[in-house]
Tab-separated table of C-alpha atoms in Angstrom:
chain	number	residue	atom	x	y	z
A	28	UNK	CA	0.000	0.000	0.000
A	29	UNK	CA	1.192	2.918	-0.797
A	30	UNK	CA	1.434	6.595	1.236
A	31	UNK	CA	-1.159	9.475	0.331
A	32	UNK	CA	2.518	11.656	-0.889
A	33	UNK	CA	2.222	9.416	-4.348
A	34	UNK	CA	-1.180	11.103	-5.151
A	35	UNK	CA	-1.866	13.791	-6.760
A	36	UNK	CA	-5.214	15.874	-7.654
A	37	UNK	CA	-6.207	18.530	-10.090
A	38	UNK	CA	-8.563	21.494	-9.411
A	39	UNK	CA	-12.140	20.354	-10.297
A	40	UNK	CA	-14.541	21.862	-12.368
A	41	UNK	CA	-18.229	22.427	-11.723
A	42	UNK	CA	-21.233	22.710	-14.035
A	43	UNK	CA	-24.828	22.600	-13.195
A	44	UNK	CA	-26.554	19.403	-14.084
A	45	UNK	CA	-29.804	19.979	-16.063
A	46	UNK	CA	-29.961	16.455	-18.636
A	47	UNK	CA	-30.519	12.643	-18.489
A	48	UNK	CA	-30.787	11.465	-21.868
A	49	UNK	CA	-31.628	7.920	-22.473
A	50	UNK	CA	-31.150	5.875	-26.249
A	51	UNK	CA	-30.554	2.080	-27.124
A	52	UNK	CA	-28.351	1.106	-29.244
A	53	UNK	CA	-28.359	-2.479	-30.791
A	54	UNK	CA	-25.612	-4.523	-32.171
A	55	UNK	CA	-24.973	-6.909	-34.252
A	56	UNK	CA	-22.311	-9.802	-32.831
A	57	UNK	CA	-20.797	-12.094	-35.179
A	58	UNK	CA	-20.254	-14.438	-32.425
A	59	UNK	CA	-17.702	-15.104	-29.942
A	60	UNK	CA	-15.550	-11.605	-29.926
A	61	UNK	CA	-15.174	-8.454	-29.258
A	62	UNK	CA	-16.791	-5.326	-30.992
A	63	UNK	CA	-15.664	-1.682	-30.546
A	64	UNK	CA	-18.540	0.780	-29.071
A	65	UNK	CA	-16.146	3.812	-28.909
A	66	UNK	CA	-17.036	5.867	-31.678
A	67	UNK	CA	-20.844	5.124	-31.140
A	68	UNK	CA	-20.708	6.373	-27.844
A	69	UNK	CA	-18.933	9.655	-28.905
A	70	UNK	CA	-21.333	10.061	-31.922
A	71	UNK	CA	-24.360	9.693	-29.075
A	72	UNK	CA	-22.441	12.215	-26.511
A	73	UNK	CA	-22.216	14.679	-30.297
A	74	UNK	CA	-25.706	14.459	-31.062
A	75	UNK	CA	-27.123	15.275	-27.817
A	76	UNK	CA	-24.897	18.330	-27.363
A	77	UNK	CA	-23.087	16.354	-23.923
A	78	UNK	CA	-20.771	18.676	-22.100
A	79	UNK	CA	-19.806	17.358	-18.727
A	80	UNK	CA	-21.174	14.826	-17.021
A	81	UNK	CA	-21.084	10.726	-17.000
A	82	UNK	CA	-22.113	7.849	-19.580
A	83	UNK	CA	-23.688	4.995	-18.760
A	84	UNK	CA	-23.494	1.890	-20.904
A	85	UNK	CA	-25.577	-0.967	-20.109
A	86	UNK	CA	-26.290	-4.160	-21.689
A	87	UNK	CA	-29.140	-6.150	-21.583
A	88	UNK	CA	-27.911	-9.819	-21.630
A	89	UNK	CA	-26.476	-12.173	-19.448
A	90	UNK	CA	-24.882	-13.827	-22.228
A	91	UNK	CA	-22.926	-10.827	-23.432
A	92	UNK	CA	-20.574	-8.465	-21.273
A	93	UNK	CA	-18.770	-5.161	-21.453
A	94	UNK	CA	-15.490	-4.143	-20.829
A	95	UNK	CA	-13.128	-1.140	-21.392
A	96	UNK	CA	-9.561	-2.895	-23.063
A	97	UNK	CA	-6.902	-2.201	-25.586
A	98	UNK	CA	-7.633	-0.506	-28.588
A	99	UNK	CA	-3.961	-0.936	-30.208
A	100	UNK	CA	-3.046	-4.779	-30.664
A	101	UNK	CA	-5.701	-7.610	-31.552
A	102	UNK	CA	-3.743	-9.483	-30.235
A	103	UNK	CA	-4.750	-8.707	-26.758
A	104	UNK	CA	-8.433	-9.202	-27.843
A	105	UNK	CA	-7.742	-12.980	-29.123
A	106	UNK	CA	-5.684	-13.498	-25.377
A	107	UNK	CA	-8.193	-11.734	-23.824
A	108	UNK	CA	-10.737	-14.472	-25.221
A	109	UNK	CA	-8.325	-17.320	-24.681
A	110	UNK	CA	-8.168	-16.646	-20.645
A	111	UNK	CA	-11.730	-16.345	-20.233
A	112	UNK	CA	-12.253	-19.379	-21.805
A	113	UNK	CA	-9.700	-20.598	-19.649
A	114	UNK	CA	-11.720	-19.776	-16.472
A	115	UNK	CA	-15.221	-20.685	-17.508
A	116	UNK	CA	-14.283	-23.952	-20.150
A	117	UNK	CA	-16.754	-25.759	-22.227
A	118	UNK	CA	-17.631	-29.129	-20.757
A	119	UNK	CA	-16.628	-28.867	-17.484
A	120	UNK	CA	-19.698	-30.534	-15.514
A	121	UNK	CA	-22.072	-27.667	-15.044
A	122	UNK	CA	-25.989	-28.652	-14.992
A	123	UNK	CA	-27.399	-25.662	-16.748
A	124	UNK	CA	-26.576	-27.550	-20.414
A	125	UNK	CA	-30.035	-27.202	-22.028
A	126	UNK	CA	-29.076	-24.189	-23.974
A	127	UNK	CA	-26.092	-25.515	-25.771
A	128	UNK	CA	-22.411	-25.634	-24.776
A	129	UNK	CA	-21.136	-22.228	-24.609
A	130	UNK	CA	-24.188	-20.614	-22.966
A	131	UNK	CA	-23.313	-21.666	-19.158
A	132	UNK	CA	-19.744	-20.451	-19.712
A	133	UNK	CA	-21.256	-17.492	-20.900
A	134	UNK	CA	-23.210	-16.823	-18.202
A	135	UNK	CA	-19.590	-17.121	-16.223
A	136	UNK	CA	-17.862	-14.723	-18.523
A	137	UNK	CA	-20.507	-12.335	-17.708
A	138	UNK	CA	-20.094	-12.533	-14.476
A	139	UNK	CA	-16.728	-11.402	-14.230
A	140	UNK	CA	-16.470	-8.281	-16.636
A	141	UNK	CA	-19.024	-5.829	-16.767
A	142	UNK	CA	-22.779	-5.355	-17.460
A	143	UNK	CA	-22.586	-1.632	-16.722
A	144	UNK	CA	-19.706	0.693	-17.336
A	145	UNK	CA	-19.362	4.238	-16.639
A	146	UNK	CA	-17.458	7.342	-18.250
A	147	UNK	CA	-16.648	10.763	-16.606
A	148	UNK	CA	-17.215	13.428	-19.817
A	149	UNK	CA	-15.500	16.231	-19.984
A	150	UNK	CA	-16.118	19.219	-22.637
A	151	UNK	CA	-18.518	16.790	-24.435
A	152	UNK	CA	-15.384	14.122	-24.887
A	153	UNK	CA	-15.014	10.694	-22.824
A	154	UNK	CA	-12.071	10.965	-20.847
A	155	UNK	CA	-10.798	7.667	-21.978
A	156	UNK	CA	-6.981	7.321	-21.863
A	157	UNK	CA	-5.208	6.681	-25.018
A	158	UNK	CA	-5.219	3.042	-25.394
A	159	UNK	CA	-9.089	2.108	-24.346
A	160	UNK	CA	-11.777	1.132	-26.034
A	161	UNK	CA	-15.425	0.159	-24.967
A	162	UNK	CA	-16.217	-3.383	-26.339
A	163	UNK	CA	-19.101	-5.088	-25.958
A	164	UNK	CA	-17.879	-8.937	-25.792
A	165	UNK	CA	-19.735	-11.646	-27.046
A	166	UNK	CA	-19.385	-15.179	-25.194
A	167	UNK	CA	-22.448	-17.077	-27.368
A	168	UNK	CA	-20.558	-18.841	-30.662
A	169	UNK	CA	-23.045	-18.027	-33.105
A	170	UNK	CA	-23.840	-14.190	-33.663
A	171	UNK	CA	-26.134	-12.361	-31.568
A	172	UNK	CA	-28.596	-9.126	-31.742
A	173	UNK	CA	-27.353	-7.607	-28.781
A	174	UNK	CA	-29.319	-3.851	-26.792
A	175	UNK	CA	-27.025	-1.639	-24.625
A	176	UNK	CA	-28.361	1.329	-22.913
A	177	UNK	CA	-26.691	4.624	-23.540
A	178	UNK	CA	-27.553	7.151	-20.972
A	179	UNK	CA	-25.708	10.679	-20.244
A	180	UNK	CA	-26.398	12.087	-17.038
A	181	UNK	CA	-24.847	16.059	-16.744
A	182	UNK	CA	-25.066	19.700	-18.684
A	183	UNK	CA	-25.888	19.859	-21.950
B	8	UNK	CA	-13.746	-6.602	-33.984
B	9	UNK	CA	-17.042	-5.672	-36.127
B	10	UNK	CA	-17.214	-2.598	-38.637
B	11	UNK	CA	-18.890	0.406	-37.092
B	12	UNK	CA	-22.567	-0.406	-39.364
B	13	UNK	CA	-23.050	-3.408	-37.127
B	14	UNK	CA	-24.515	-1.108	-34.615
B	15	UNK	CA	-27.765	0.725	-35.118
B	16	UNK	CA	-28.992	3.651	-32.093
B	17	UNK	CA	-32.868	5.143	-31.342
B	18	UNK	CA	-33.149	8.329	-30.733
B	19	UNK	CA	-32.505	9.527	-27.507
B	20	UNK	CA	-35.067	10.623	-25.121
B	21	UNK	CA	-34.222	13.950	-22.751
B	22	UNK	CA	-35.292	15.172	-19.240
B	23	UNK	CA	-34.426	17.805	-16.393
B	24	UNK	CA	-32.900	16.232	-13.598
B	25	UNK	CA	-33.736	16.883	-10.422
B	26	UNK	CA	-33.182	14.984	-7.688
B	27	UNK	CA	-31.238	12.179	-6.109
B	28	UNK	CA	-32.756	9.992	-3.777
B	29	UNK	CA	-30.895	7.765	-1.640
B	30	UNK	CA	-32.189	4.315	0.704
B	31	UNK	CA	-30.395	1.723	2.191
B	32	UNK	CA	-31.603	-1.715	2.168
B	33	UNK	CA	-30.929	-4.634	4.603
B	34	UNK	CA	-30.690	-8.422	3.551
B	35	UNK	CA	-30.601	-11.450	5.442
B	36	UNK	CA	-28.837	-13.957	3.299
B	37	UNK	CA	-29.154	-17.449	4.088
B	38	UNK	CA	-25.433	-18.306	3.689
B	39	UNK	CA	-23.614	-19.370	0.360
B	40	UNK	CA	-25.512	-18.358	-2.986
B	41	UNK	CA	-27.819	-16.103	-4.677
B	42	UNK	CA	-30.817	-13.559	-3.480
B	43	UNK	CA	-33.169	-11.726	-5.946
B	44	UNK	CA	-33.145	-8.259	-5.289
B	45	UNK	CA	-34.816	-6.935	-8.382
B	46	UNK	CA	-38.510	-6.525	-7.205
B	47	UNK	CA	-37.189	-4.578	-4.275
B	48	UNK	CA	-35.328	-2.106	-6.679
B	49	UNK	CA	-38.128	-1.934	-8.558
B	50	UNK	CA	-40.627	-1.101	-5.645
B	51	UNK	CA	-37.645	1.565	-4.809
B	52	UNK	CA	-38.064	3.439	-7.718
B	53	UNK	CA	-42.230	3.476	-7.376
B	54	UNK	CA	-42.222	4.517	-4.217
B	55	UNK	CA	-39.702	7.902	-4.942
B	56	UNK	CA	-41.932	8.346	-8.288
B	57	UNK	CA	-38.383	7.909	-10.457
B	58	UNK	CA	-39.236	8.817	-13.765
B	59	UNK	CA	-36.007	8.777	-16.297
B	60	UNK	CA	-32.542	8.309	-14.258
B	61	UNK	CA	-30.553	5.891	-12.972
B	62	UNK	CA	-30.399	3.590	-10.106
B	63	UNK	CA	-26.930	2.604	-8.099
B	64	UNK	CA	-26.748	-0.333	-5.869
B	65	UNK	CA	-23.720	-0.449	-3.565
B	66	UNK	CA	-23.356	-3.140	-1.279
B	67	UNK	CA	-21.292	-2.032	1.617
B	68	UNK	CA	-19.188	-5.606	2.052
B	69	UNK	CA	-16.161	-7.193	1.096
B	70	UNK	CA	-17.308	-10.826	1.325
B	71	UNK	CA	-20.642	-10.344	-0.548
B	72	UNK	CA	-21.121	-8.601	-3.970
B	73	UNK	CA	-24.051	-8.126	-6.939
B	74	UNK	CA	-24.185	-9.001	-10.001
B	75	UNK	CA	-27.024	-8.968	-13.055
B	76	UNK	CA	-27.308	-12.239	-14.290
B	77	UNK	CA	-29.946	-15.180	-15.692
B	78	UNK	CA	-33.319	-15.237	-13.321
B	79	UNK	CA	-34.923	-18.375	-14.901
B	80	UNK	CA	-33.051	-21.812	-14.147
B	81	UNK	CA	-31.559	-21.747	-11.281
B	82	UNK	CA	-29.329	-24.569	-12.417
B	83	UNK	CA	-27.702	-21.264	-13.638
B	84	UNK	CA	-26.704	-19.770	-10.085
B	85	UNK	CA	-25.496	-22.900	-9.078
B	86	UNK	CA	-23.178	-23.340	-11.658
B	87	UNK	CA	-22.466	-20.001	-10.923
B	88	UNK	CA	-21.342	-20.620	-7.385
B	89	UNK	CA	-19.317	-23.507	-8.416
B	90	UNK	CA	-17.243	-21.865	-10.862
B	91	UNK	CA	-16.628	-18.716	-7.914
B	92	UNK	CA	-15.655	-21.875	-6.023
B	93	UNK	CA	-12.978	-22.991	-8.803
B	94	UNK	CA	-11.336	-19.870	-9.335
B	95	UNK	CA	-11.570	-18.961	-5.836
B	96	UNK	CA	-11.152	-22.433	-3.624
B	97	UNK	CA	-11.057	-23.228	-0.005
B	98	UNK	CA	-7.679	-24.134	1.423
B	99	UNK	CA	-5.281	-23.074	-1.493
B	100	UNK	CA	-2.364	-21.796	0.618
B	101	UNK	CA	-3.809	-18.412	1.257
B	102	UNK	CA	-2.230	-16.291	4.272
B	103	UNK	CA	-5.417	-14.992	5.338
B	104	UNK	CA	-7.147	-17.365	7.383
B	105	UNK	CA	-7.523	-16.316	10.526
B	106	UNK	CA	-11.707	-15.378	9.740
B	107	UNK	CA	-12.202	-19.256	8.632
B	108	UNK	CA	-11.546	-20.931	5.440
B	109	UNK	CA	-14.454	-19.586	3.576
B	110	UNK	CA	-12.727	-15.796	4.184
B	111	UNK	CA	-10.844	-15.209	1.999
B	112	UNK	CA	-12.196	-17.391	-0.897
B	113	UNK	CA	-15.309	-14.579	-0.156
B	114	UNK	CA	-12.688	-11.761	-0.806
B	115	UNK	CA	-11.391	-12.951	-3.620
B	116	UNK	CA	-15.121	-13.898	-5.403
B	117	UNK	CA	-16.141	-9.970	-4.347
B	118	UNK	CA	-12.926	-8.506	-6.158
B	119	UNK	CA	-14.144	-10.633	-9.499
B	120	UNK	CA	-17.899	-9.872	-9.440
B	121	UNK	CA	-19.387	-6.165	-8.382
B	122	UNK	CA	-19.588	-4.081	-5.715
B	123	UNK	CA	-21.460	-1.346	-7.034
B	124	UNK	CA	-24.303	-1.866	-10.472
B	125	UNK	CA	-26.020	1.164	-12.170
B	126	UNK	CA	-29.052	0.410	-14.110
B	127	UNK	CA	-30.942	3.183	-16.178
B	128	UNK	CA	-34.363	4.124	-15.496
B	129	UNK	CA	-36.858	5.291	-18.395
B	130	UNK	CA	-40.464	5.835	-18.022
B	131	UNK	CA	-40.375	4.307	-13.668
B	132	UNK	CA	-38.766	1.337	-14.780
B	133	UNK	CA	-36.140	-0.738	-15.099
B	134	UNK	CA	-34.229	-1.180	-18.146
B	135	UNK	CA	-33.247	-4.976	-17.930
B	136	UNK	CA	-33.268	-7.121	-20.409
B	137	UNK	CA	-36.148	-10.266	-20.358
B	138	UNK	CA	-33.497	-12.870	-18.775
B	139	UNK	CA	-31.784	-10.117	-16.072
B	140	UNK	CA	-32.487	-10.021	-12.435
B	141	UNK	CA	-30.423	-8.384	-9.658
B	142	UNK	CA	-28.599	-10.167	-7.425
B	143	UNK	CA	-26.773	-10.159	-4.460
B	144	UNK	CA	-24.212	-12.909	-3.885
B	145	UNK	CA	-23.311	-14.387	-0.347
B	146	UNK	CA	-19.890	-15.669	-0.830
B	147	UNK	CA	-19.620	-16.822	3.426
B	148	UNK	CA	-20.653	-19.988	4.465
B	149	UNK	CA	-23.238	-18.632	7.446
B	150	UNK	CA	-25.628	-16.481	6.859
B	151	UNK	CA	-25.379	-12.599	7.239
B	152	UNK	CA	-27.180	-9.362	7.638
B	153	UNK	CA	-25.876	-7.037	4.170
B	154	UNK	CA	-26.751	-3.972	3.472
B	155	UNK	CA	-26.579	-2.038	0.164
B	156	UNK	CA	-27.554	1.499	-0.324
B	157	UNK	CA	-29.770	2.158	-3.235
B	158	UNK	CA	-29.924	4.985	-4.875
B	159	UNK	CA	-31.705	6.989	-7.886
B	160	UNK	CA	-30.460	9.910	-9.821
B	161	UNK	CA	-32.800	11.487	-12.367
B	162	UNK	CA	-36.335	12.933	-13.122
B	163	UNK	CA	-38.929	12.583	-10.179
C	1	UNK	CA	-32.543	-17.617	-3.553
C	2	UNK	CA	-34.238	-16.028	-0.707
C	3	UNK	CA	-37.819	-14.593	-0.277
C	4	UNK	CA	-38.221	-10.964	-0.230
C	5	UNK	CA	-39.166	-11.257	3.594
C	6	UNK	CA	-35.718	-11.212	4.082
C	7	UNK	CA	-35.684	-7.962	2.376
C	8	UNK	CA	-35.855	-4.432	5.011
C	9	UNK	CA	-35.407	-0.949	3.228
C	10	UNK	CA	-34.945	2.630	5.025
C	11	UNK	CA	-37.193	5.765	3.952
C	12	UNK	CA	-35.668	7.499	1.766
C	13	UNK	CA	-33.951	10.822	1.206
C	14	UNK	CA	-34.309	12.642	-1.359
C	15	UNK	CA	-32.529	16.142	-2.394
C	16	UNK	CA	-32.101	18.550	-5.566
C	17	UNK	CA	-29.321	17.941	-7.729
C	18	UNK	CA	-27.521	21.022	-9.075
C	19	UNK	CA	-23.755	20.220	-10.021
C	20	UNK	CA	-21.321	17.638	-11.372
C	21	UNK	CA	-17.597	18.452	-10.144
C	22	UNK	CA	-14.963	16.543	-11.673
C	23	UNK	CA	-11.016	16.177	-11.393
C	24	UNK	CA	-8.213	14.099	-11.899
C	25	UNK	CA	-6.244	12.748	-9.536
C	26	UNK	CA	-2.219	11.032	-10.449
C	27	UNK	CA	-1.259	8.317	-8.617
C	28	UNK	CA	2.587	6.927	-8.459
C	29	UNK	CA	2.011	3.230	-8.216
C	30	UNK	CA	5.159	0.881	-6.472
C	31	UNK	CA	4.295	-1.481	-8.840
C	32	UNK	CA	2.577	-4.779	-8.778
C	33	UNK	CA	0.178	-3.881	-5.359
C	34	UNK	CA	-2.847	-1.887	-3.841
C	35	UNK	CA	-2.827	2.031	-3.476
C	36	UNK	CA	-5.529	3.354	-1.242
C	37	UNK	CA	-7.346	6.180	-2.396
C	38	UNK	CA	-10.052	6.263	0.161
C	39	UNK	CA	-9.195	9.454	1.926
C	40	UNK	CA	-8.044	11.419	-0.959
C	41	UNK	CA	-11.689	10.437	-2.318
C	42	UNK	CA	-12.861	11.509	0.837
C	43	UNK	CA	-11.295	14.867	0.579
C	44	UNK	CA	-12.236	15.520	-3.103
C	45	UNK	CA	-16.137	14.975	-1.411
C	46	UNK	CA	-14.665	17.860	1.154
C	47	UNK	CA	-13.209	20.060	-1.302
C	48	UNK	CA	-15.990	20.642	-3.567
C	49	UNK	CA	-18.892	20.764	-0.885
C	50	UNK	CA	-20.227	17.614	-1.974
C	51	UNK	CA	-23.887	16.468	0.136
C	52	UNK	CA	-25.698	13.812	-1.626
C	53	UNK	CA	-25.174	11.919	-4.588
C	54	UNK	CA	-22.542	9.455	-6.079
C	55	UNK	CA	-18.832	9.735	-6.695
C	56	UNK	CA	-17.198	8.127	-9.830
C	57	UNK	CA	-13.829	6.691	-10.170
C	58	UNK	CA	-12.499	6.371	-13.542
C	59	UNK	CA	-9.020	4.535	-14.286
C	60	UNK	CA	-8.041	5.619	-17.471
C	61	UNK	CA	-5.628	2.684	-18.290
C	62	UNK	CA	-5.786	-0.846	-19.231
C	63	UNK	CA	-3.065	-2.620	-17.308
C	64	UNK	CA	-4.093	-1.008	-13.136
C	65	UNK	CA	-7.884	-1.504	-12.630
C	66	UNK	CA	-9.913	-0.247	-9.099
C	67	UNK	CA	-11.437	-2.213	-6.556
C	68	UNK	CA	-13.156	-1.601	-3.057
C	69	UNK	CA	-11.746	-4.620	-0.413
C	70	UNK	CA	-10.531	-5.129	2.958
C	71	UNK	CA	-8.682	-2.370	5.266
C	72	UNK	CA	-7.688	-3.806	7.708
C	73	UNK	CA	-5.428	-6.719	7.261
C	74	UNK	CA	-3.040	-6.367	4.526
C	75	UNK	CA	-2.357	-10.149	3.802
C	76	UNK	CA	-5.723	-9.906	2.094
C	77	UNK	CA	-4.331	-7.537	-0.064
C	78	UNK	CA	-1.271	-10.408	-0.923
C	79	UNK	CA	-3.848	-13.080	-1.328
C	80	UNK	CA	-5.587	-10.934	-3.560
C	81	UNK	CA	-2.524	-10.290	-5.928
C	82	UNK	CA	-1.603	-14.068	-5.520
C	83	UNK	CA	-5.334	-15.089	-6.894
C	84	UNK	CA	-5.281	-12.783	-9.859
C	85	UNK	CA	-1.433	-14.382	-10.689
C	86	UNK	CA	-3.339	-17.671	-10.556
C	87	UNK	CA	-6.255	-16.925	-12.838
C	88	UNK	CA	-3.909	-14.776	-15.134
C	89	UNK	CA	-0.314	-16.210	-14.923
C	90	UNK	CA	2.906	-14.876	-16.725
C	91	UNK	CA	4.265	-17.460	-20.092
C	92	UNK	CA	1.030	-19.040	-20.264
C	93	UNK	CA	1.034	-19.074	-24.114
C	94	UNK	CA	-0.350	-15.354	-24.476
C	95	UNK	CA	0.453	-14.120	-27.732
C	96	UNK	CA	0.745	-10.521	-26.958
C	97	UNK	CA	4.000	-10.925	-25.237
C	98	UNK	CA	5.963	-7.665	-27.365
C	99	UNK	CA	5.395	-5.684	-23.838
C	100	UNK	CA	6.939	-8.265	-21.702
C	101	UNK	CA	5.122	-10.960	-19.381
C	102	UNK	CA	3.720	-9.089	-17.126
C	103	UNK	CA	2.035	-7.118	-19.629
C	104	UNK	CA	-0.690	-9.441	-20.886
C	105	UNK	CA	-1.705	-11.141	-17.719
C	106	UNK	CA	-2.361	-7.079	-16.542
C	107	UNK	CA	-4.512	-6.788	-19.132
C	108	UNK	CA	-6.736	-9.656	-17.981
C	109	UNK	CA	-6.369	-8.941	-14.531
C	110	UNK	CA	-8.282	-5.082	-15.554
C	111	UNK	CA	-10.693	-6.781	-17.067
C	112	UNK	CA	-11.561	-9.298	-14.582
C	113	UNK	CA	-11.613	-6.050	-11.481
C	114	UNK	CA	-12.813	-2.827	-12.489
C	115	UNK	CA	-12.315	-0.006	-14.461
C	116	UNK	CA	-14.964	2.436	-12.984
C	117	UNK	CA	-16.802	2.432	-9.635
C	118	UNK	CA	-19.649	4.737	-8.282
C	119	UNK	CA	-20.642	4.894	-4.721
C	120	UNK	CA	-23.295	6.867	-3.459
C	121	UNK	CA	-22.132	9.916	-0.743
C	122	UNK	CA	-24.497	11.229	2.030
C	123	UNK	CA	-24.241	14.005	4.461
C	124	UNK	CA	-21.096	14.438	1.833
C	125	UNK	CA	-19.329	10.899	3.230
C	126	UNK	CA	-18.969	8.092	0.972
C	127	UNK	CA	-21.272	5.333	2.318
C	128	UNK	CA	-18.373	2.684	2.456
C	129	UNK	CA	-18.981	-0.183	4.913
C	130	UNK	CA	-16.660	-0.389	7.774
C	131	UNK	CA	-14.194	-2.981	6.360
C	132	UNK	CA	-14.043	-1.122	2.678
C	133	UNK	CA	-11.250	0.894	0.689
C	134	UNK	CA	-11.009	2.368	-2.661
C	135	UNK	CA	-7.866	0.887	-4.284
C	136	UNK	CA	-6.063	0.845	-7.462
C	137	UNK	CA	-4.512	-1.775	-8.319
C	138	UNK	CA	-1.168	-1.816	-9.964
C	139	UNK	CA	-0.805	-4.964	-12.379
C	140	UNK	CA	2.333	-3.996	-13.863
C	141	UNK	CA	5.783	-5.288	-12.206
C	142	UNK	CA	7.417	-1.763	-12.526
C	143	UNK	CA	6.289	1.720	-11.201
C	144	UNK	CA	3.744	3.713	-13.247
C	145	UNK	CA	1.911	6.991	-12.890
C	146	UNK	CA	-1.501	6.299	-13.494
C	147	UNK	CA	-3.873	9.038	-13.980
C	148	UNK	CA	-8.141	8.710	-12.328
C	149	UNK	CA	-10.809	10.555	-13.551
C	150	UNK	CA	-13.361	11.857	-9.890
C	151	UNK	CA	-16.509	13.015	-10.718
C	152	UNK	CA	-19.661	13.519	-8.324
C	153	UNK	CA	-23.293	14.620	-9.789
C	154	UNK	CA	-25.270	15.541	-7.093
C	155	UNK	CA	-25.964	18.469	-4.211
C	156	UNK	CA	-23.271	20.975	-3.542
């Protein structure tokens, strides 16, 4: 653990907060993977004039998670795959079968990323750091029709 | 990764905010598994008259967490609990144990699941998907009293 | 799962919202560990007046995640970093490996914790339970700075 010396804070800034502003977006999964949400959620944060305030994404499935990765090698995606995989296999004696078998190992990979994520935004922009990007991940094999929740809460 | 037209967004619906409203709720768990909290967030949000928002739920443990997942078979929670128990297993060298075996195993399963859930609110309700209930997960052996504060920020 | 009997809420408060405050905080990370941020979240709440609403913690990286645990004994804290080695090991076949071997299990280990957490503040404290912290979590073997976005919407 480390001593409160290593941190370090900027001054804040304060706006009023007038706006919640609610859409659904939907997505089309080609199956097991990872698809990039960034620039959806900045088009969403242009069109309804966002200035500061937070993003919500949610998603609407148990079968399908989100997370906030690397956005530079796919490489990380595949690995990122391969260790889930490795924690929730195929085959590997659960009871809840009837569905095929990837679903219960989807339900596991669910679990333990996210079904709601949220972003600080700052003059309208997510305050991402360079290398992330919001995925939605996939963890059904075939391809899915999947509904997140996009909802900016702040001054507009 | 999937090309950008793979996703499709409504419109988005807008609001004043105005308040935040804030509750904390109490559950008795009846040791090791899963308790449905959803119609209790739901009767949250009727009795502040939430319109279009979003709830939090916190839970204020370290050996119990939430998490959104299937509320038909429960064949689906068990398996659930069993693969918590895999990647976080009694009695696997761990230098914690001074709370009873089932400690730090509890930790560990909190760290990989959530400790705090925001769902968005539109028109009083709930934005889960068919297949989504809230729940909170006992990780201890015994049973305990949690609480989680709940909490709605939006249009009353 | 457990009847709602077992369920007990509090009446609620409920107050205006006005203003979303946000900031960024640095953090010098050891390396490979837990950094408490607790009381420099605490102070942010101070600093800007906060009453009621919810905080935000933002990491903006992909290799140091957050999470709220333990605070009192630190071999929790070790146990915690020796489960996440187990689930995401170093040379396990990763093919991402141009960043060295530490770099892809961090990546997992992010997306397996957090990225973002919200917890609801009243009376302008954070409504942690007795036994919780706010850490980051360093996933890298060397020392990084590693910049958080804080942002509360709520009453000022």
């Amino acid at each position: 653990m480390t001593a409160p010396k290593s941190i370090s804070r900027s001054l804040p800034s304060a706006v009023g907060v007038a706006t919640v502003v609610t859409s659904r977006m939907s997505v089309q999964t080609p199956g097991t993977g990872f698809t990039d949400l960034t620039a959806e959620a900045a088009r969403f944060l242009n069109d309804v004039g966002a200035k500061e305030g937070a993003v919500t994404l949610f998603i609407r499935h148990t079968s399908a998670s989100l997370t906030i990765q690397e956005n530079a090698d796919p490489a990380v995606l595949d690995d990122l795959t391969t260790a889930l995989s490795r924690v929730a296999p195929e085959n590997a004696g659960w009871t809840h079968d009837t569905e095929g078998p990837d679903d219960m190992p989807a339900h596991i990979k669910t679990m333990l990323t996210a079904t709601s994520l949220q972003i600080p935004v700052v003059n309208g922009k997510l305050t991402l750091g360079t290398w992330q990007a919001i995925y939605l991940i996939e963890h059904r094999s075939s391809p899915h029709r999947r509904e997140i929740v996009l909802q900016f809460i702040g001054a507009t």
